[in-house]
Amino acid sequence: MTIDNNQRLFERARTVIPGGVNSPVRAFKAVGGTPRFITRAQGAYFWDANDQRYIDYIGSWGPMILGHGHPAVVEAVQKAVTEGFSYGAPTEREIELAEAILALVPSMEMVRLVSSGTEAAMSALRLARGATGRKHIIKFEGCYHGHADALLVKAGSGLATFGHPTSGGVPPEAVQHTIVLEYNNVAQLEEAFALHGNDMACLMIEAIAGNMNFVRATPEFARRCRELCTQHGALLVFDEVMTGFRVGLHGAQGVLGITPDLTVLGKVIGGGMPLAAFGGPRAIMEQLAPIGAVYQAGTLSGNPVATACGLATLTEIAKPGFYEALSAKTRTLVEGLKSAADAEGVPFSVASEGGMFGFFLFDELPQNYATVMTTDNARFNTLFHGLLDRGVYIAPALYEAGFVSAAHSDADIAATIEAARQIFKTLAAH
Ligand code: PMP
């Protein structure tokens, strides 16, 4: 019998790393089986410890929009590495990256660079509270904004009440100002503002949500978020860690035509290196230290290697036609999956924007988290493992979005659809 190197590494990892992984979803807990330990990646593929190749539809959960090992990015990173890893003093490249980001996201006049999406969302929240002098915040069920205490919260009982911690180690006091509402529910949103609008610091939202698979804010809901924030003097914060430079060159705000007050970015802006950012109007951003009273800092913030990687990535994605090609590719994938499912009579629905997509094992596209979570786990797991066995790696959880990169070829997409077709036959029979 051949040795399964993934299994061997997983057993070894579990003795030294909790659950064998450094971020929970990697552990395959929801889908069962052995996580694949990745040894290398190139273009649209990565390889596991058994040297099995996979077509990669997670792309490091979003950042790898150019595919793995893009030559221009590799060259920029290699050059940066020879100049030093980190200085703890400012560099010109940080200005260049800030300028590049601001040129593409018109709602932002200033930006601060940090190292993770969690840090960026947490800092944007502190800034919103500091700038408004208010405490309460709104978040939506199914949106993820990283693992800061105040944002790890599920809905309370009853409408527009304050939420409960979703994690051990978060005291109820840490979430006592967080109101959790149903996504796309305008009536709840209006009620929350009617009750608490005077002390509302901000509303934070994934305007195209990628942490409950793929769910769009309806145009009316997005518009009401903007209007109610303006009306009550609260800041509208778009968490675009996933959607920024992913659903289009100007993010979800560009797609929806809505201008938020603050924007949180991550993933693509680092091109696979630890880099994230938050930004907005000058008058708000200048309330941050060292000018203002809202403290925020980071040893590795604006890291010279990460900024080189981010800049090279932004240069490539800003080239004319990039998003048209990426969107077309993603549409070919989801439409192909849909046709294959239809042909076998398997209930299926799909959505995509730019290089981000979702699919559901039921006919109607869901509007909120509760509906997404009605997905039959066993059927999703059959699809997931069937694809994995055929060399296609999708997110190992039904509530995650998928990502297509510029490196995915027509042949990769055709092979993915063909692999899915075979599994749809099994699903149709059950
Ligand atoms: N916000 C959103 C919308 C995200 O999708 C994520 C991560 N998936 C985060 C924040 C947190 O980012 P990080 O994992 O870099 O801390």
CSV table of C-alpha atoms and ligand atoms in Angstrom, one decimal:
chain,number,residue,atom,x,y,z
A,1,MET,CA,0.0,0.0,0.0
A,2,THR,CA,1.3,3.5,-0.9
A,3,ILE,CA,1.9,5.9,2.0
A,4,ASP,CA,-0.5,8.8,2.1
A,5,ASN,CA,1.8,11.7,2.8
A,6,ASN,CA,-1.1,14.1,3.5
A,7,GLN,CA,-2.3,11.7,6.3
A,8,ARG,CA,1.2,11.4,7.6
A,9,LEU,CA,1.7,15.2,7.7
A,10,PHE,CA,-1.8,15.7,9.2
A,11,GLU,CA,-1.0,13.3,12.1
A,12,ARG,CA,2.4,15.1,12.7
A,13,ALA,CA,0.8,18.5,12.5
A,14,ARG,CA,-1.9,17.6,15.0
A,15,THR,CA,0.7,16.9,17.7
A,16,VAL,CA,2.1,20.4,17.5
A,17,ILE,CA,-0.6,22.7,16.0
A,18,PRO,CA,-4.1,22.7,17.3
A,19,GLY,CA,-6.2,20.7,14.9
A,20,GLY,CA,-3.1,20.5,12.6
A,21,VAL,CA,-3.9,23.8,11.0
A,22,ASN,CA,-3.2,27.5,11.4
A,23,SER,CA,-6.7,28.6,10.3
A,24,PRO,CA,-9.7,26.4,11.1
A,25,VAL,CA,-11.4,25.9,7.7
A,26,ARG,CA,-8.2,24.3,6.3
A,27,ALA,CA,-8.9,21.2,8.5
A,28,PHE,CA,-11.7,19.8,6.4
A,29,LYS,CA,-13.8,19.5,9.6
A,30,ALA,CA,-17.0,20.3,7.7
A,31,VAL,CA,-16.4,17.9,4.8
A,32,GLY,CA,-14.4,15.2,6.6
A,33,GLY,CA,-11.3,13.5,5.2
A,34,THR,CA,-7.6,14.4,5.2
A,35,PRO,CA,-6.6,18.0,4.5
A,36,ARG,CA,-4.2,18.2,1.6
A,37,PHE,CA,-0.8,19.6,2.5
A,38,ILE,CA,0.4,21.8,-0.3
A,39,THR,CA,4.0,21.6,-1.5
A,40,ARG,CA,4.0,24.0,-4.5
A,41,ALA,CA,1.8,26.0,-6.8
A,42,GLN,CA,2.0,27.4,-10.3
A,43,GLY,CA,-0.6,29.2,-12.4
A,44,ALA,CA,-4.1,27.7,-11.7
A,45,TYR,CA,-2.7,24.6,-9.9
A,46,PHE,CA,-1.3,23.4,-6.7
A,47,TRP,CA,0.2,20.1,-5.7
A,48,ASP,CA,-0.2,18.1,-2.5
A,49,ALA,CA,2.3,16.0,-0.6
A,50,ASN,CA,1.4,13.0,-2.7
A,51,ASP,CA,2.2,15.0,-5.8
A,52,GLN,CA,-1.4,15.1,-6.8
A,53,ARG,CA,-2.3,18.2,-8.9
A,54,TYR,CA,-5.4,20.2,-8.2
A,55,ILE,CA,-7.1,23.0,-10.2
A,56,ASP,CA,-7.2,25.6,-7.4
A,57,TYR,CA,-10.5,27.4,-6.9
A,58,ILE,CA,-9.7,28.9,-3.5
A,59,GLY,CA,-6.5,30.9,-4.6
A,60,SER,CA,-5.5,31.3,-0.9
A,61,TRP,CA,-9.1,32.4,-0.2
A,62,GLY,CA,-9.0,35.2,-2.7
A,63,PRO,CA,-5.5,36.8,-3.0
A,64,MET,CA,-4.2,34.8,-6.0
A,65,ILE,CA,-6.1,36.6,-8.7
A,66,LEU,CA,-3.3,36.3,-11.2
A,67,GLY,CA,-2.8,32.7,-10.4
A,68,HIS,CA,0.3,31.3,-8.6
A,69,GLY,CA,3.8,32.5,-9.4
A,70,HIS,CA,3.0,35.2,-11.9
A,71,PRO,CA,6.4,36.2,-13.4
A,72,ALA,CA,6.1,39.9,-12.9
A,73,VAL,CA,5.1,39.4,-9.2
A,74,VAL,CA,7.8,36.9,-8.6
A,75,GLU,CA,10.4,39.3,-10.0
A,76,ALA,CA,9.2,42.2,-7.9
A,77,VAL,CA,9.2,40.1,-4.7
A,78,GLN,CA,12.7,38.6,-5.5
A,79,LYS,CA,14.1,42.1,-6.0
A,80,ALA,CA,12.4,43.4,-2.8
A,81,VAL,CA,13.8,40.5,-0.7
A,82,THR,CA,17.4,41.4,-1.7
A,83,GLU,CA,16.8,44.9,-0.4
A,84,GLY,CA,15.7,43.8,3.0
A,85,PHE,CA,12.8,42.1,4.7
A,86,SER,CA,11.5,44.8,7.1
A,87,TYR,CA,12.9,48.1,8.4
A,88,GLY,CA,10.3,49.5,10.8
A,89,ALA,CA,10.8,52.9,9.1
A,90,PRO,CA,8.9,54.3,6.1
A,91,THR,CA,9.6,53.5,2.5
A,92,GLU,CA,8.7,55.1,-0.9
A,93,ARG,CA,7.0,51.8,-1.9
A,94,GLU,CA,4.3,52.3,0.8
A,95,ILE,CA,3.4,55.7,-0.8
A,96,GLU,CA,3.3,54.1,-4.2
A,97,LEU,CA,0.9,51.4,-3.0
A,98,ALA,CA,-1.2,53.9,-1.2
A,99,GLU,CA,-1.4,56.0,-4.4
A,100,ALA,CA,-2.2,53.0,-6.5
A,101,ILE,CA,-5.1,51.9,-4.1
A,102,LEU,CA,-6.5,55.5,-3.9
A,103,ALA,CA,-6.4,55.9,-7.7
A,104,LEU,CA,-8.7,52.8,-8.0
A,105,VAL,CA,-11.0,53.4,-5.1
A,106,PRO,CA,-12.4,56.9,-5.4
A,107,SER,CA,-14.2,56.8,-2.0
A,108,MET,CA,-10.8,56.6,-0.3
A,109,GLU,CA,-8.7,59.8,0.1
A,110,MET,CA,-6.2,58.3,2.5
A,111,VAL,CA,-5.3,54.7,3.4
A,112,ARG,CA,-3.4,53.0,6.2
A,113,LEU,CA,-1.6,49.7,5.5
A,114,VAL,CA,-1.8,46.8,8.0
A,115,SER,CA,-1.0,43.1,7.8
A,116,SER,CA,-4.3,41.2,7.9
A,117,GLY,CA,-8.0,41.7,7.1
A,118,THR,CA,-8.8,41.1,10.8
A,119,GLU,CA,-6.5,44.0,11.8
A,120,ALA,CA,-8.0,46.2,9.1
A,121,ALA,CA,-11.6,45.6,10.1
A,122,MET,CA,-10.8,46.0,13.8
A,123,SER,CA,-9.0,49.2,13.1
A,124,ALA,CA,-11.8,50.6,10.9
A,125,LEU,CA,-14.2,49.8,13.7
A,126,ARG,CA,-12.1,51.7,16.3
A,127,LEU,CA,-11.7,54.6,13.9
A,128,ALA,CA,-15.5,54.7,13.3
A,129,ARG,CA,-16.2,54.8,17.0
A,130,GLY,CA,-13.4,57.4,17.6
A,131,ALA,CA,-14.6,59.6,14.8
A,132,THR,CA,-18.3,59.5,15.8
A,133,GLY,CA,-17.8,59.3,19.5
A,134,ARG,CA,-20.5,56.6,19.5
A,135,LYS,CA,-20.5,52.9,20.6
A,136,HIS,CA,-23.0,50.8,18.7
A,137,ILE,CA,-22.3,49.0,15.5
A,138,ILE,CA,-24.4,46.9,13.1
A,139,LYS,CA,-23.1,43.8,11.4
A,140,PHE,CA,-25.1,41.2,9.5
A,141,GLU,CA,-25.5,37.5,10.1
A,142,GLY,CA,-23.3,35.6,7.6
A,143,CYS,CA,-20.8,38.4,7.1
A,144,TYR,CA,-17.3,37.8,8.5
A,145,HIS,CA,-15.0,40.6,9.3
A,146,GLY,CA,-12.1,38.8,10.9
A,147,HIS,CA,-11.8,37.6,14.5
A,148,ALA,CA,-11.8,40.8,16.6
A,149,ASP,CA,-13.9,40.3,19.7
A,150,ALA,CA,-16.6,42.8,18.8
A,151,LEU,CA,-17.2,41.2,15.4
A,152,LEU,CA,-17.4,37.6,16.6
A,153,VAL,CA,-21.0,37.7,17.3
A,154,LYS,CA,-24.3,36.1,16.3
A,155,ALA,CA,-27.8,37.5,16.4
A,156,GLY,CA,-29.5,38.1,19.7
A,157,SER,CA,-33.0,36.9,20.3
A,158,GLY,CA,-35.6,39.3,18.9
A,159,LEU,CA,-35.2,42.0,16.3
A,160,ALA,CA,-32.5,44.6,16.6
A,161,THR,CA,-31.2,43.4,19.9
A,162,PHE,CA,-27.5,43.1,20.8
A,163,GLY,CA,-25.8,39.9,20.0
A,164,HIS,CA,-24.1,37.0,21.7
A,165,PRO,CA,-20.4,35.9,21.3
A,166,THR,CA,-19.8,33.1,18.8
A,167,SER,CA,-16.5,32.2,20.3
A,168,GLY,CA,-15.2,31.1,23.6
A,169,GLY,CA,-13.0,33.8,25.2
A,170,VAL,CA,-15.2,36.7,24.1
A,171,PRO,CA,-17.0,38.2,27.1
A,172,PRO,CA,-20.6,39.3,26.5
A,173,GLU,CA,-19.4,42.8,27.4
A,174,ALA,CA,-17.2,42.8,24.3
A,175,VAL,CA,-20.2,42.4,22.0
A,176,GLN,CA,-22.7,44.4,24.0
A,177,HIS,CA,-22.7,47.2,21.5
A,178,THR,CA,-22.9,44.9,18.4
A,179,ILE,CA,-26.3,44.6,16.8
A,180,VAL,CA,-26.6,41.6,14.4
A,181,LEU,CA,-29.2,41.8,11.7
A,182,GLU,CA,-30.4,39.6,8.9
A,183,TYR,CA,-28.8,40.3,5.6
A,184,ASN,CA,-31.1,41.9,3.0
A,185,ASN,CA,-33.8,42.5,5.6
A,186,VAL,CA,-34.7,46.2,5.1
A,187,ALA,CA,-37.4,46.2,7.8
A,188,GLN,CA,-35.0,45.0,10.5
A,189,LEU,CA,-32.4,47.6,9.4
A,190,GLU,CA,-34.9,50.4,9.7
A,191,GLU,CA,-36.0,49.2,13.1
A,192,ALA,CA,-32.4,49.1,14.4
A,193,PHE,CA,-31.8,52.6,13.3
A,194,ALA,CA,-35.1,53.8,14.7
A,195,LEU,CA,-34.1,52.3,18.1
A,196,HIS,CA,-30.4,53.0,18.2
A,197,GLY,CA,-29.6,55.4,15.4
A,198,ASN,CA,-28.4,58.2,17.8
A,199,ASP,CA,-25.7,56.1,19.2
A,200,MET,CA,-24.7,54.2,16.0
A,201,ALA,CA,-21.0,54.5,15.1
A,202,CYS,CA,-21.1,52.4,12.0
A,203,LEU,CA,-22.6,49.7,9.9
A,204,MET,CA,-20.2,47.2,8.6
A,205,ILE,CA,-21.1,45.0,5.6
A,206,GLU,CA,-19.8,42.7,2.9
A,207,ALA,CA,-21.9,44.3,0.2
A,208,ILE,CA,-21.3,41.2,-1.9
A,209,ALA,CA,-20.9,38.6,0.8
A,210,GLY,CA,-18.4,35.8,0.4
A,211,ASN,CA,-18.5,34.3,3.8
A,212,MET,CA,-22.0,32.8,3.4
A,213,ASN,CA,-21.1,31.3,0.0
A,214,PHE,CA,-22.0,34.1,-2.4
A,215,VAL,CA,-24.9,36.4,-1.6
A,216,ARG,CA,-25.4,39.9,-3.0
A,217,ALA,CA,-27.0,42.8,-1.1
A,218,THR,CA,-30.1,43.7,-3.1
A,219,PRO,CA,-29.9,47.2,-4.7
A,220,GLU,CA,-32.6,48.4,-2.3
A,221,PHE,CA,-30.9,47.0,0.8
A,222,ALA,CA,-27.6,48.5,-0.2
A,223,ARG,CA,-29.2,51.8,-0.9
A,224,ARG,CA,-31.0,51.8,2.5
A,225,CYS,CA,-27.7,51.0,4.3
A,226,ARG,CA,-26.2,54.1,2.8
A,227,GLU,CA,-29.3,56.3,3.4
A,228,LEU,CA,-29.8,55.3,7.0
A,229,CYS,CA,-26.1,55.8,7.9
A,230,THR,CA,-26.2,59.3,6.3
A,231,GLN,CA,-29.5,60.2,8.0
A,232,HIS,CA,-28.3,59.1,11.5
A,233,GLY,CA,-24.6,60.3,11.2
A,234,ALA,CA,-23.2,56.7,11.3
A,235,LEU,CA,-20.4,55.6,9.1
A,236,LEU,CA,-21.0,53.1,6.3
A,237,VAL,CA,-18.1,50.6,6.3
A,238,PHE,CA,-17.7,48.3,3.3
A,239,ASP,CA,-15.6,45.3,4.2
A,240,GLU,CA,-14.0,44.6,0.8
A,241,VAL,CA,-11.3,42.3,2.1
A,242,MET,CA,-12.7,39.7,-0.3
A,243,THR,CA,-14.4,41.8,-2.9
A,244,GLY,CA,-11.8,44.5,-3.3
A,245,PHE,CA,-10.1,44.2,-6.7
A,246,ARG,CA,-11.8,40.8,-7.0
A,247,VAL,CA,-15.4,41.5,-8.2
A,248,GLY,CA,-14.1,44.3,-10.3
A,249,LEU,CA,-11.4,47.0,-10.4
A,250,HIS,CA,-13.4,49.2,-8.1
A,251,GLY,CA,-14.7,46.6,-5.7
A,252,ALA,CA,-18.3,45.9,-4.6
A,253,GLN,CA,-18.7,49.7,-4.2
A,254,GLY,CA,-18.0,50.1,-8.0
A,255,VAL,CA,-20.4,47.3,-8.8
A,256,LEU,CA,-23.2,48.6,-6.7
A,257,GLY,CA,-22.6,52.3,-7.3
A,258,ILE,CA,-22.6,53.1,-3.6
A,259,THR,CA,-20.0,55.2,-1.8
A,260,PRO,CA,-19.1,54.0,1.7
A,261,ASP,CA,-17.4,56.2,4.3
A,262,LEU,CA,-14.7,53.7,5.1
A,263,THR,CA,-13.4,50.7,3.1
A,264,VAL,CA,-11.6,47.7,4.4
A,265,LEU,CA,-9.2,45.9,2.0
A,266,GLY,CA,-7.0,42.8,2.1
A,267,LYS,CA,-6.3,39.6,0.1
A,268,VAL,CA,-5.8,40.8,-3.5
A,269,ILE,CA,-3.9,44.0,-2.5
A,270,GLY,CA,-1.2,41.8,-1.0
A,271,GLY,CA,-1.1,39.4,-3.9
A,272,GLY,CA,-0.6,36.5,-1.4
A,273,MET,CA,1.6,38.3,1.1
A,274,PRO,CA,0.3,39.5,4.5
A,275,LEU,CA,-1.1,42.9,3.6
A,276,ALA,CA,-4.4,44.7,4.2
A,277,ALA,CA,-5.6,48.2,4.5
A,278,PHE,CA,-8.4,50.5,5.5
A,279,GLY,CA,-9.2,54.0,4.3
A,280,GLY,CA,-11.7,56.8,3.7
A,281,PRO,CA,-12.0,60.5,3.7
A,282,ARG,CA,-9.0,62.6,4.9
A,283,ALA,CA,-11.0,64.2,7.7
A,284,ILE,CA,-11.8,60.8,9.2
A,285,MET,CA,-8.4,59.1,8.5
A,286,GLU,CA,-6.5,62.0,10.1
A,287,GLN,CA,-8.1,61.1,13.4
A,288,LEU,CA,-5.6,58.2,13.5
A,289,ALA,CA,-2.4,58.4,15.5
A,290,PRO,CA,0.1,60.0,15.1
A,291,ILE,CA,-2.1,63.0,14.1
A,292,GLY,CA,-5.3,62.1,15.9
A,293,ALA,CA,-6.4,60.3,19.1
A,294,VAL,CA,-7.4,56.9,17.7
A,295,TYR,CA,-4.4,54.6,18.2
A,296,GLN,CA,-3.4,52.0,15.6
A,297,ALA,CA,0.1,50.6,14.8
A,298,GLY,CA,2.0,47.6,13.4
A,299,THR,CA,5.6,46.3,13.4
A,300,LEU,CA,5.2,44.8,10.0
A,301,SER,CA,2.7,47.3,8.6
A,302,GLY,CA,3.6,48.4,5.0
A,303,ASN,CA,6.2,45.6,4.9
A,304,PRO,CA,8.6,46.2,1.9
A,305,VAL,CA,8.3,42.7,0.5
A,306,ALA,CA,4.5,42.6,0.9
A,307,THR,CA,4.1,46.1,-0.7
A,308,ALA,CA,6.3,45.0,-3.6
A,309,CYS,CA,4.0,41.9,-4.1
A,310,GLY,CA,0.9,44.1,-3.8
A,311,LEU,CA,2.1,46.7,-6.2
A,312,ALA,CA,3.1,44.2,-8.9
A,313,THR,CA,-0.3,42.5,-8.5
A,314,LEU,CA,-2.3,45.8,-8.8
A,315,THR,CA,-0.2,46.8,-11.9
A,316,GLU,CA,-1.3,43.6,-13.6
A,317,ILE,CA,-5.0,43.7,-12.7
A,318,ALA,CA,-5.3,47.4,-13.7
A,319,LYS,CA,-4.4,46.5,-17.4
A,320,PRO,CA,-7.2,47.1,-19.8
A,321,GLY,CA,-9.5,44.1,-20.3
A,322,PHE,CA,-8.3,42.2,-17.2
A,323,TYR,CA,-11.7,42.0,-15.5
A,324,GLU,CA,-13.7,41.5,-18.7
A,325,ALA,CA,-11.6,38.4,-19.4
A,326,LEU,CA,-11.7,37.2,-15.7
A,327,SER,CA,-15.5,37.7,-15.5
A,328,ALA,CA,-16.1,35.9,-18.8
A,329,LYS,CA,-14.0,32.9,-17.5
A,330,THR,CA,-15.9,32.8,-14.2
A,331,ARG,CA,-19.2,33.0,-16.0
A,332,THR,CA,-18.2,30.1,-18.3
A,333,LEU,CA,-17.4,28.1,-15.3
A,334,VAL,CA,-20.7,28.7,-13.4
A,335,GLU,CA,-22.9,28.5,-16.4
A,336,GLY,CA,-21.2,25.2,-17.4
A,337,LEU,CA,-21.8,23.8,-13.9
A,338,LYS,CA,-25.4,25.0,-14.1
A,339,SER,CA,-26.0,23.3,-17.5
A,340,ALA,CA,-24.4,20.1,-16.2
A,341,ALA,CA,-26.6,20.1,-13.1
A,342,ASP,CA,-29.7,20.9,-15.1
A,343,ALA,CA,-29.0,18.0,-17.6
A,344,GLU,CA,-29.0,15.6,-14.6
A,345,GLY,CA,-32.0,17.2,-12.9
A,346,VAL,CA,-30.0,18.3,-9.9
A,347,PRO,CA,-31.3,21.5,-8.3
A,348,PHE,CA,-28.6,24.1,-8.6
A,349,SER,CA,-28.2,27.8,-8.8
A,350,VAL,CA,-25.1,29.9,-9.5
A,351,ALA,CA,-23.9,33.5,-9.1
A,352,SER,CA,-20.7,35.3,-10.0
A,353,GLU,CA,-19.1,38.7,-10.2
A,354,GLY,CA,-15.6,39.3,-11.6
A,355,GLY,CA,-13.5,36.5,-10.4
A,356,MET,CA,-15.7,35.4,-7.5
A,357,PHE,CA,-18.5,32.9,-7.6
A,358,GLY,CA,-20.9,30.8,-5.6
A,359,PHE,CA,-23.2,27.8,-6.3
A,360,PHE,CA,-26.0,26.3,-4.3
A,361,LEU,CA,-27.5,22.8,-4.3
A,362,PHE,CA,-31.0,24.3,-4.6
A,363,ASP,CA,-32.9,26.2,-7.3
A,364,GLU,CA,-33.3,29.7,-5.9
A,365,LEU,CA,-30.4,31.9,-5.1
A,366,PRO,CA,-30.5,32.6,-1.3
A,367,GLN,CA,-30.8,36.1,0.1
A,368,ASN,CA,-29.4,35.5,3.6
A,369,TYR,CA,-27.3,33.2,5.8
A,370,ALA,CA,-30.2,31.1,7.2
A,371,THR,CA,-31.2,30.0,3.7
A,372,VAL,CA,-27.6,29.2,2.7
A,373,MET,CA,-27.4,27.0,5.8
A,374,THR,CA,-30.3,24.9,4.7
A,375,THR,CA,-27.9,23.3,2.2
A,376,ASP,CA,-27.8,19.5,2.6
A,377,ASN,CA,-24.4,18.9,4.1
A,378,ALA,CA,-24.1,15.3,2.8
A,379,ARG,CA,-24.8,16.4,-0.8
A,380,PHE,CA,-22.3,19.2,-0.6
A,381,ASN,CA,-19.7,16.8,0.8
A,382,THR,CA,-20.4,14.3,-2.1
A,383,LEU,CA,-19.7,17.2,-4.5
A,384,PHE,CA,-16.6,18.4,-2.7
A,385,HIS,CA,-15.0,15.0,-2.3
A,386,GLY,CA,-16.0,14.0,-5.8
A,387,LEU,CA,-14.3,17.0,-7.2
A,388,LEU,CA,-11.2,16.6,-5.0
A,389,ASP,CA,-10.8,13.0,-6.1
A,390,ARG,CA,-10.9,14.3,-9.7
A,391,GLY,CA,-8.2,16.9,-9.1
A,392,VAL,CA,-10.5,20.0,-8.5
A,393,TYR,CA,-10.1,21.8,-5.2
A,394,ILE,CA,-13.0,24.0,-4.1
A,395,ALA,CA,-13.6,25.5,-0.7
A,396,PRO,CA,-14.0,22.7,1.9
A,397,ALA,CA,-17.2,24.3,3.4
A,398,LEU,CA,-20.5,25.1,1.8
A,399,TYR,CA,-20.6,28.6,3.2
A,400,GLU,CA,-17.5,29.8,1.3
A,401,ALA,CA,-17.2,31.5,-2.1
A,402,GLY,CA,-15.0,30.3,-4.9
A,403,PHE,CA,-12.3,32.2,-6.9
A,404,VAL,CA,-11.1,32.0,-10.4
A,405,SER,CA,-7.8,33.4,-11.5
A,406,ALA,CA,-6.5,34.8,-14.7
A,407,ALA,CA,-4.3,31.7,-15.0
A,408,HIS,CA,-7.3,29.3,-15.3
A,409,SER,CA,-7.5,28.1,-18.9
A,410,ASP,CA,-10.5,27.1,-20.9
A,411,ALA,CA,-9.3,23.6,-20.6
A,412,ASP,CA,-9.2,23.8,-16.8
A,413,ILE,CA,-12.7,25.1,-16.7
A,414,ALA,CA,-13.9,22.4,-19.1
A,415,ALA,CA,-12.2,19.7,-17.0
A,416,THR,CA,-13.9,21.1,-13.9
A,417,ILE,CA,-17.4,21.1,-15.5
A,418,GLU,CA,-16.8,17.5,-16.7
A,419,ALA,CA,-15.7,16.4,-13.3
A,420,ALA,CA,-18.8,18.0,-11.8
A,421,ARG,CA,-21.1,16.4,-14.4
A,422,GLN,CA,-20.0,12.9,-13.2
A,423,ILE,CA,-20.8,13.8,-9.6
A,424,PHE,CA,-24.2,15.3,-10.6
A,425,LYS,CA,-25.1,11.9,-12.0
A,426,THR,CA,-24.4,10.4,-8.5
A,427,LEU,CA,-26.4,13.2,-6.8
A,428,ALA,CA,-29.3,12.7,-9.2
A,429,ALA,CA,-29.5,9.1,-8.3
A,430,HIS,CA,-29.9,9.8,-4.6
B,1,PMP,N1,-13.2,40.4,6.1
B,1,PMP,C1,-13.6,39.6,5.1
B,1,PMP,C2,-14.8,39.9,4.2
B,1,PMP,C3,-13.0,38.3,4.9
B,1,PMP,O1,-13.4,37.5,4.0
B,1,PMP,C4,-11.9,38.0,5.8
B,1,PMP,C5,-11.1,36.7,5.6
B,1,PMP,N2,-11.6,35.7,4.9
B,1,PMP,C6,-11.5,38.9,6.8
B,1,PMP,C7,-12.2,40.1,6.9
B,1,PMP,C8,-10.3,38.6,7.7
B,1,PMP,O2,-9.1,38.7,7.0
B,1,PMP,P1,-7.8,37.9,7.5
B,1,PMP,O3,-8.1,36.5,7.4
B,1,PMP,O4,-6.8,38.4,6.6
B,1,PMP,O5,-7.6,38.4,8.9
